[in-house]
Amino acid sequence: MARVRNILITGGGTGIGLAIARTFADLGEAVTITGRREAPLRAAAHETGARALVCDHTDPAALTRLLADADLPDRIDVLVNNAGGNTDFGAAGGDDLAAYAEAFRANLDANLVSAAVTVKAFEPRLAGGGAVINIGSIAADQGAGSYGAAKAGLASWNVALAGVLGPRDITANVVSPGYIADTEFFGDHLTAERRAQLVAATAVRRPGTPADIAGTVAFLASPAARHVTGQVLNVNGGAYTTR
Ligand SMILES: NC(=O)c1ccc[n+]([C@@H]2O[C@H](COP(=O)([O-])OP(=O)(O)OC[C@H]3O[C@@H](n4cnc5c(N)ncnc54)[C@H](OP(=O)(O)O)[C@@H]3O)[C@@H](O)[C@H]2O)c1
């Protein structure tokens, strides 16, 4: 019988991260989820049976505290860097360069530095035969200011990561979602018109679901995907295609 794997999902309390937690829990794996807010984490842990630990992945001190937490497994088989989101839906305007720079950096921190520092923290605990899966975005290819730039940077960083972890038999990939409904991603920034545009841009004429992303993550963590590394897998209903 295959041994139970330890799965760590950052931002696992809501949306895509929660769906990934459900998927691995259903497979019988030992799931740990993190996030900044206790309430959604507690609810997600109650539903899935996951272990929930509070951590802000942009904060190195918080990561240091997480590493010292006795509830954290010593060995991580699958690390899913899912925490992130667009911290600036065009709010930082005006001519204030300092405010612009701060807002731009916030997206880099939330989506790129957070993943890099998390891998740095967990590198010694990553198990051979395992996988690192980073959640990117269609915005990396279709623009979205600092958010798209951060997700593009994530994909670039992942290429080097695959080279570093490969000799230890650990894969590193990016799953790049298109528009995914039923998440907290857009807050109140998604108008009905914009939503209709996003759906119309897909070949399949529907939004993605968190479960669509979770299925691809589970595949990348499976024995079937051991020769897939350093890649970006687009999961967007055909809204953006590659040859
Ligand atoms: N929904 C979409 O259409 C879409 C499309 C492309 C890519 N994505 C990407 O998918 C990933 C998941 O987002 P989602 O759509 O599921 O939205 P979501 O529901 O807002 O989920 C994001 C999760 O990450 C956590 N989080 C955010 N920053 C964090 C931090 N610094 N440290 C720890 N946890 C943090 C949030 O919880 P706390 O606030 O409690 O920390 C939340 O649970 C993100 O990387 C996002 O950029 C989403």
GROMACS .gro file of C-alpha atoms and ligand atoms in nm:
model
  291
    1MET     CA    1   0.000   0.000   0.000
    2ALA     CA    2   0.127   0.349  -0.088
    3ARG     CA    3   0.226   0.556   0.214
    4VAL     CA    4   0.019   0.861   0.304
    5ARG     CA    5   0.183   1.175   0.165
    6ASN     CA    6   0.213   1.509   0.343
    7ILE     CA    7   0.061   1.787   0.134
    8LEU     CA    8   0.111   2.155   0.223
    9ILE     CA    9  -0.123   2.402   0.053
   10THR     CA   10  -0.067   2.773   0.110
   11GLY     CA   11  -0.384   2.983   0.105
   12GLY     CA   12  -0.588   2.667   0.153
   13GLY     CA   13  -0.881   2.823   0.337
   14THR     CA   14  -1.083   2.942   0.036
   15GLY     CA   15  -1.133   2.913  -0.339
   16ILE     CA   16  -0.878   2.715  -0.537
   17GLY     CA   17  -0.667   2.624  -0.234
   18LEU     CA   18  -0.970   2.480  -0.056
   19ALA     CA   19  -1.059   2.271  -0.362
   20ILE     CA   20  -0.701   2.140  -0.372
   21ALA     CA   21  -0.727   2.051  -0.001
   22ARG     CA   22  -1.055   1.864  -0.065
   23THR     CA   23  -0.902   1.672  -0.355
   24PHE     CA   24  -0.597   1.553  -0.162
   25ALA     CA   25  -0.803   1.478   0.150
   26ASP     CA   26  -1.036   1.264  -0.066
   27LEU     CA   27  -0.727   1.076  -0.189
   28GLY     CA   28  -0.645   0.992   0.174
   29GLU     CA   29  -0.339   1.220   0.198
   30ALA     CA   30  -0.238   1.417   0.511
   31VAL     CA   31  -0.319   1.779   0.427
   32THR     CA   32  -0.191   2.097   0.593
   33ILE     CA   33  -0.336   2.434   0.490
   34THR     CA   34  -0.216   2.785   0.572
   35GLY     CA   35  -0.353   3.137   0.541
   36ARG     CA   36  -0.363   3.468   0.726
   37ARG     CA   37  -0.722   3.457   0.858
   38GLU     CA   38  -0.817   3.201   1.120
   39ALA     CA   39  -1.191   3.181   1.046
   40PRO     CA   40  -1.182   3.046   0.688
   41LEU     CA   41  -0.894   2.817   0.780
   42ARG     CA   42  -1.089   2.671   1.070
   43ALA     CA   43  -1.394   2.610   0.850
   44ALA     CA   44  -1.181   2.448   0.578
   45ALA     CA   45  -1.005   2.228   0.833
   46HIS     CA   46  -1.339   2.121   0.979
   47GLU     CA   47  -1.470   2.028   0.634
   48THR     CA   48  -1.163   1.849   0.496
   49GLY     CA   49  -0.990   1.716   0.806
   50ALA     CA   50  -0.681   1.919   0.715
   51ARG     CA   51  -0.443   2.062   0.975
   52ALA     CA   52  -0.468   2.444   0.964
   53LEU     CA   53  -0.182   2.679   1.055
   54VAL     CA   54  -0.186   3.058   1.039
   55CYS     CA   55   0.094   3.208   0.831
   56ASP     CA   56   0.146   3.513   0.610
   57HIS     CA   57   0.372   3.378   0.335
   58THR     CA   58   0.500   3.725   0.245
   59ASP     CA   59   0.651   3.755   0.594
   60PRO     CA   60   0.982   3.571   0.652
   61ALA     CA   61   0.936   3.597   1.030
   62ALA     CA   62   0.597   3.427   1.004
   63LEU     CA   63   0.755   3.149   0.797
   64THR     CA   64   1.026   3.105   1.058
   65ARG     CA   65   0.753   3.067   1.322
   66LEU     CA   66   0.570   2.818   1.098
   67LEU     CA   67   0.884   2.605   1.063
   68ALA     CA   68   0.908   2.590   1.444
   69ASP     CA   69   0.545   2.476   1.480
   70ALA     CA   70   0.535   2.126   1.626
   71ASP     CA   71   0.224   2.047   1.419
   72LEU     CA   72   0.414   2.093   1.093
   73PRO     CA   73   0.526   1.766   0.930
   74ASP     CA   74   0.903   1.711   0.901
   75ARG     CA   75   0.866   1.576   0.549
   76ILE     CA   76   0.664   1.753   0.277
   77ASP     CA   77   0.582   1.545  -0.031
   78VAL     CA   78   0.380   1.805  -0.217
   79LEU     CA   79   0.403   2.182  -0.169
   80VAL     CA   80   0.136   2.388  -0.344
   81ASN     CA   81   0.219   2.759  -0.352
   82ASN     CA   82  -0.135   2.880  -0.402
   83ALA     CA   83  -0.148   3.186  -0.172
   84GLY     CA   84  -0.174   3.506  -0.371
   85GLY     CA   85  -0.411   3.731  -0.555
   86ASN     CA   86  -0.425   4.071  -0.717
   87THR     CA   87  -0.346   4.328  -0.449
   88ASP     CA   88  -0.404   4.617  -0.689
   89PHE     CA   89  -0.707   4.625  -0.919
   90GLY     CA   90  -0.592   4.959  -1.061
   91ALA     CA   91  -0.639   5.138  -0.731
   92ALA     CA   92  -0.292   5.291  -0.714
   93GLY     CA   93  -0.327   5.591  -0.941
   94GLY     CA   94  -0.236   5.953  -0.940
   95ASP     CA   95   0.112   6.092  -0.977
   96ASP     CA   96   0.249   5.967  -0.646
   97LEU     CA   97   0.549   5.760  -0.750
   98ALA     CA   98   0.609   5.626  -0.401
   99ALA     CA   99   0.249   5.498  -0.380
  100TYR     CA  100   0.279   5.346  -0.726
  101ALA     CA  101   0.603   5.167  -0.636
  102GLU     CA  102   0.455   5.041  -0.310
  103ALA     CA  103   0.145   4.904  -0.484
  104PHE     CA  104   0.356   4.740  -0.756
  105ARG     CA  105   0.582   4.575  -0.498
  106ALA     CA  106   0.281   4.449  -0.303
  107ASN     CA  107   0.179   4.231  -0.598
  108LEU     CA  108   0.533   4.101  -0.642
  109ASP     CA  109   0.542   4.018  -0.270
  110ALA     CA  110   0.199   3.852  -0.268
  111ASN     CA  111   0.250   3.632  -0.574
  112LEU     CA  112   0.622   3.586  -0.638
  113VAL     CA  113   0.834   3.654  -0.330
  114SER     CA  114   0.582   3.462  -0.115
  115ALA     CA  115   0.632   3.145  -0.322
  116ALA     CA  116   1.010   3.185  -0.344
  117VAL     CA  117   1.060   3.238   0.029
  118THR     CA  118   0.822   2.950   0.108
  119VAL     CA  119   1.025   2.712  -0.108
  120LYS     CA  120   1.345   2.845   0.049
  121ALA     CA  121   1.200   2.771   0.394
  122PHE     CA  122   1.079   2.422   0.305
  123GLU     CA  123   1.356   2.308   0.071
  124PRO     CA  124   1.526   2.085   0.332
  125ARG     CA  125   1.191   1.916   0.411
  126LEU     CA  126   1.088   1.845   0.051
  127ALA     CA  127   1.086   1.470  -0.008
  128GLY     CA  128   1.231   1.289  -0.310
  129GLY     CA  129   0.958   1.171  -0.547
  130GLY     CA  130   0.761   1.482  -0.456
  131ALA     CA  131   0.639   1.795  -0.630
  132VAL     CA  132   0.624   2.172  -0.597
  133ILE     CA  133   0.325   2.322  -0.774
  134ASN     CA  134   0.292   2.697  -0.810
  135ILE     CA  135  -0.038   2.862  -0.898
  136GLY     CA  136   0.023   3.117  -1.172
  137SER     CA  137  -0.231   3.301  -1.385
  138ILE     CA  138  -0.345   3.367  -1.740
  139ALA     CA  139  -0.261   3.727  -1.648
  140ALA     CA  140   0.107   3.639  -1.698
  141ASP     CA  141   0.036   3.608  -2.071
  142GLN     CA  142  -0.250   3.852  -2.115
  143GLY     CA  143  -0.141   4.145  -1.905
  144ALA     CA  144  -0.275   4.279  -1.577
  145GLY     CA  145  -0.007   4.523  -1.469
  146SER     CA  146   0.195   4.432  -1.165
  147TYR     CA  147  -0.019   4.121  -1.098
  148GLY     CA  148   0.051   3.976  -1.443
  149ALA     CA  149   0.418   4.069  -1.409
  150ALA     CA  150   0.436   3.888  -1.076
  151LYS     CA  151   0.278   3.572  -1.217
  152ALA     CA  152   0.508   3.586  -1.522
  153GLY     CA  153   0.800   3.614  -1.281
  154LEU     CA  154   0.670   3.311  -1.094
  155ALA     CA  155   0.682   3.105  -1.415
  156SER     CA  156   1.035   3.224  -1.491
  157TRP     CA  157   1.155   3.148  -1.138
  158ASN     CA  158   0.996   2.802  -1.166
  159VAL     CA  159   1.228   2.713  -1.456
  160ALA     CA  160   1.534   2.753  -1.234
  161LEU     CA  161   1.356   2.581  -0.946
  162ALA     CA  162   1.296   2.272  -1.161
  163GLY     CA  163   1.670   2.258  -1.228
  164VAL     CA  164   1.757   2.289  -0.859
  165LEU     CA  165   1.508   2.027  -0.737
  166GLY     CA  166   1.533   1.787  -1.031
  167PRO     CA  167   1.843   1.601  -0.908
  168ARG     CA  168   1.649   1.526  -0.586
  169ASP     CA  169   1.365   1.377  -0.796
  170ILE     CA  170   1.131   1.663  -0.713
  171THR     CA  171   0.930   1.824  -0.992
  172ALA     CA  172   0.840   2.194  -1.010
  173ASN     CA  173   0.558   2.324  -1.227
  174VAL     CA  174   0.313   2.610  -1.263
  175VAL     CA  175  -0.061   2.563  -1.305
  176SER     CA  176  -0.195   2.874  -1.474
  177PRO     CA  177  -0.571   2.927  -1.430
  178GLY     CA  178  -0.795   3.144  -1.644
  179TYR     CA  179  -1.109   3.294  -1.491
  180ILE     CA  180  -1.217   3.071  -1.202
  181ALA     CA  181  -1.553   3.132  -1.034
  182ASP     CA  182  -1.639   3.067  -0.668
  183THR     CA  183  -1.328   3.222  -0.518
  184GLU     CA  184  -1.261   3.541  -0.322
  185PHE     CA  185  -1.017   3.654  -0.590
  186PHE     CA  186  -1.216   3.941  -0.742
  187GLY     CA  187  -1.387   4.066  -0.426
  188ASP     CA  188  -1.633   4.326  -0.556
  189HIS     CA  189  -1.421   4.412  -0.862
  190LEU     CA  190  -1.595   4.181  -1.109
  191THR     CA  191  -1.885   4.346  -1.296
  192ALA     CA  192  -2.144   4.132  -1.476
  193GLU     CA  193  -2.013   4.269  -1.805
  194ARG     CA  194  -1.652   4.176  -1.731
  195ARG     CA  195  -1.758   3.831  -1.616
  196ALA     CA  196  -1.948   3.778  -1.942
  197GLN     CA  197  -1.636   3.887  -2.137
  198LEU     CA  198  -1.418   3.641  -1.949
  199VAL     CA  199  -1.661   3.354  -2.014
  200ALA     CA  200  -1.704   3.451  -2.382
  201ALA     CA  201  -1.324   3.441  -2.423
  202THR     CA  202  -1.317   3.069  -2.342
  203ALA     CA  203  -1.367   2.797  -2.605
  204VAL     CA  204  -1.592   2.605  -2.367
  205ARG     CA  205  -1.809   2.908  -2.274
  206ARG     CA  206  -1.795   2.856  -1.900
  207PRO     CA  207  -1.586   2.980  -1.612
  208GLY     CA  208  -1.336   2.742  -1.461
  209THR     CA  209  -1.410   2.593  -1.121
  210PRO     CA  210  -1.168   2.550  -0.832
  211ALA     CA  211  -1.206   2.175  -0.888
  212ASP     CA  212  -1.075   2.216  -1.245
  213ILE     CA  213  -0.750   2.351  -1.102
  214ALA     CA  214  -0.737   2.096  -0.821
  215GLY     CA  215  -0.761   1.810  -1.074
  216THR     CA  216  -0.457   1.938  -1.263
  217VAL     CA  217  -0.264   1.987  -0.938
  218ALA     CA  218  -0.345   1.629  -0.835
  219PHE     CA  219  -0.222   1.504  -1.173
  220LEU     CA  220   0.109   1.691  -1.137
  221ALA     CA  221   0.153   1.534  -0.793
  222SER     CA  222   0.075   1.186  -0.925
  223PRO     CA  223   0.312   0.909  -1.043
  224ALA     CA  224   0.184   0.973  -1.400
  225ALA     CA  225   0.355   1.314  -1.407
  226ARG     CA  226   0.709   1.230  -1.291
  227HIS     CA  227   0.865   1.345  -1.620
  228VAL     CA  228   0.670   1.673  -1.628
  229THR     CA  229   0.879   1.951  -1.475
  230GLY     CA  230   0.971   2.313  -1.543
  231GLN     CA  231   0.639   2.359  -1.724
  232VAL     CA  232   0.340   2.591  -1.722
  233LEU     CA  233   0.010   2.405  -1.759
  234ASN     CA  234  -0.267   2.638  -1.874
  235VAL     CA  235  -0.613   2.555  -1.737
  236ASN     CA  236  -0.836   2.820  -1.888
  237GLY     CA  237  -1.104   2.661  -2.108
  238GLY     CA  238  -0.913   2.773  -2.417
  239ALA     CA  239  -0.911   3.145  -2.332
  240TYR     CA  240  -0.537   3.150  -2.398
  241THR     CA  241  -0.373   2.881  -2.607
  242THR     CA  242  -0.021   2.767  -2.682
  243ARG     CA  243   0.094   2.561  -2.977
  244LIG     N1  244  -0.987   3.311  -0.924
  244LIG     C1  245  -0.927   3.331  -1.041
  244LIG     O1  246  -0.994   3.364  -1.140
  244LIG     C2  247  -0.776   3.312  -1.054
  244LIG     C3  248  -0.722   3.316  -1.182
  244LIG     C4  249  -0.585   3.299  -1.198
  244LIG     C5  250  -0.505   3.276  -1.088
  244LIG     N2  251  -0.559   3.274  -0.962
  244LIG     C6  252  -0.468   3.249  -0.850
  244LIG     O2  253  -0.517   3.141  -0.774
  244LIG     C7  254  -0.464   3.147  -0.642
  244LIG     C8  255  -0.577   3.122  -0.540
  244LIG     O3  256  -0.668   3.231  -0.547
  244LIG     P1  257  -0.827   3.212  -0.546
  244LIG     O4  258  -0.875   3.247  -0.680
  244LIG     O5  259  -0.864   3.083  -0.488
  244LIG     O6  260  -0.871   3.334  -0.453
  244LIG     P2  261  -0.897   3.338  -0.296
  244LIG     O7  262  -1.026   3.271  -0.266
  244LIG     O8  263  -0.881   3.483  -0.260
  244LIG     O9  264  -0.779   3.252  -0.233
  244LIG     C9  265  -0.654   3.302  -0.197
  244LIG    C10  266  -0.615   3.240  -0.064
  244LIG    O10  267  -0.481   3.273  -0.034
  244LIG    C11  268  -0.472   3.323   0.098
  244LIG     N3  269  -0.362   3.418   0.099
  244LIG    C12  270  -0.350   3.528   0.025
  244LIG     N4  271  -0.236   3.591   0.055
  244LIG    C13  272  -0.174   3.516   0.150
  244LIG    C14  273  -0.054   3.528   0.222
  244LIG     N5  274   0.030   3.633   0.205
  244LIG     N6  275  -0.020   3.433   0.311
  244LIG    C15  276  -0.103   3.328   0.332
  244LIG     N7  277  -0.220   3.312   0.267
  244LIG    C16  278  -0.254   3.405   0.178
  244LIG    C17  279  -0.609   3.383   0.128
  244LIG    O11  280  -0.642   3.376   0.266
  244LIG     P3  281  -0.607   3.494   0.368
  244LIG    O12  282  -0.657   3.620   0.306
  244LIG    O13  283  -0.680   3.455   0.493
  244LIG    O14  284  -0.460   3.490   0.387
  244LIG    C18  285  -0.703   3.293   0.049
  244LIG    O15  286  -0.746   3.183   0.126
  244LIG    C19  287  -0.397   3.285  -0.630
  244LIG    O16  288  -0.258   3.269  -0.641
  244LIG    C20  289  -0.452   3.361  -0.749
  244LIG    O17  290  -0.364   3.462  -0.793
  244LIG    C21  291  -0.694   3.291  -0.943
   0.00000   0.00000   0.00000
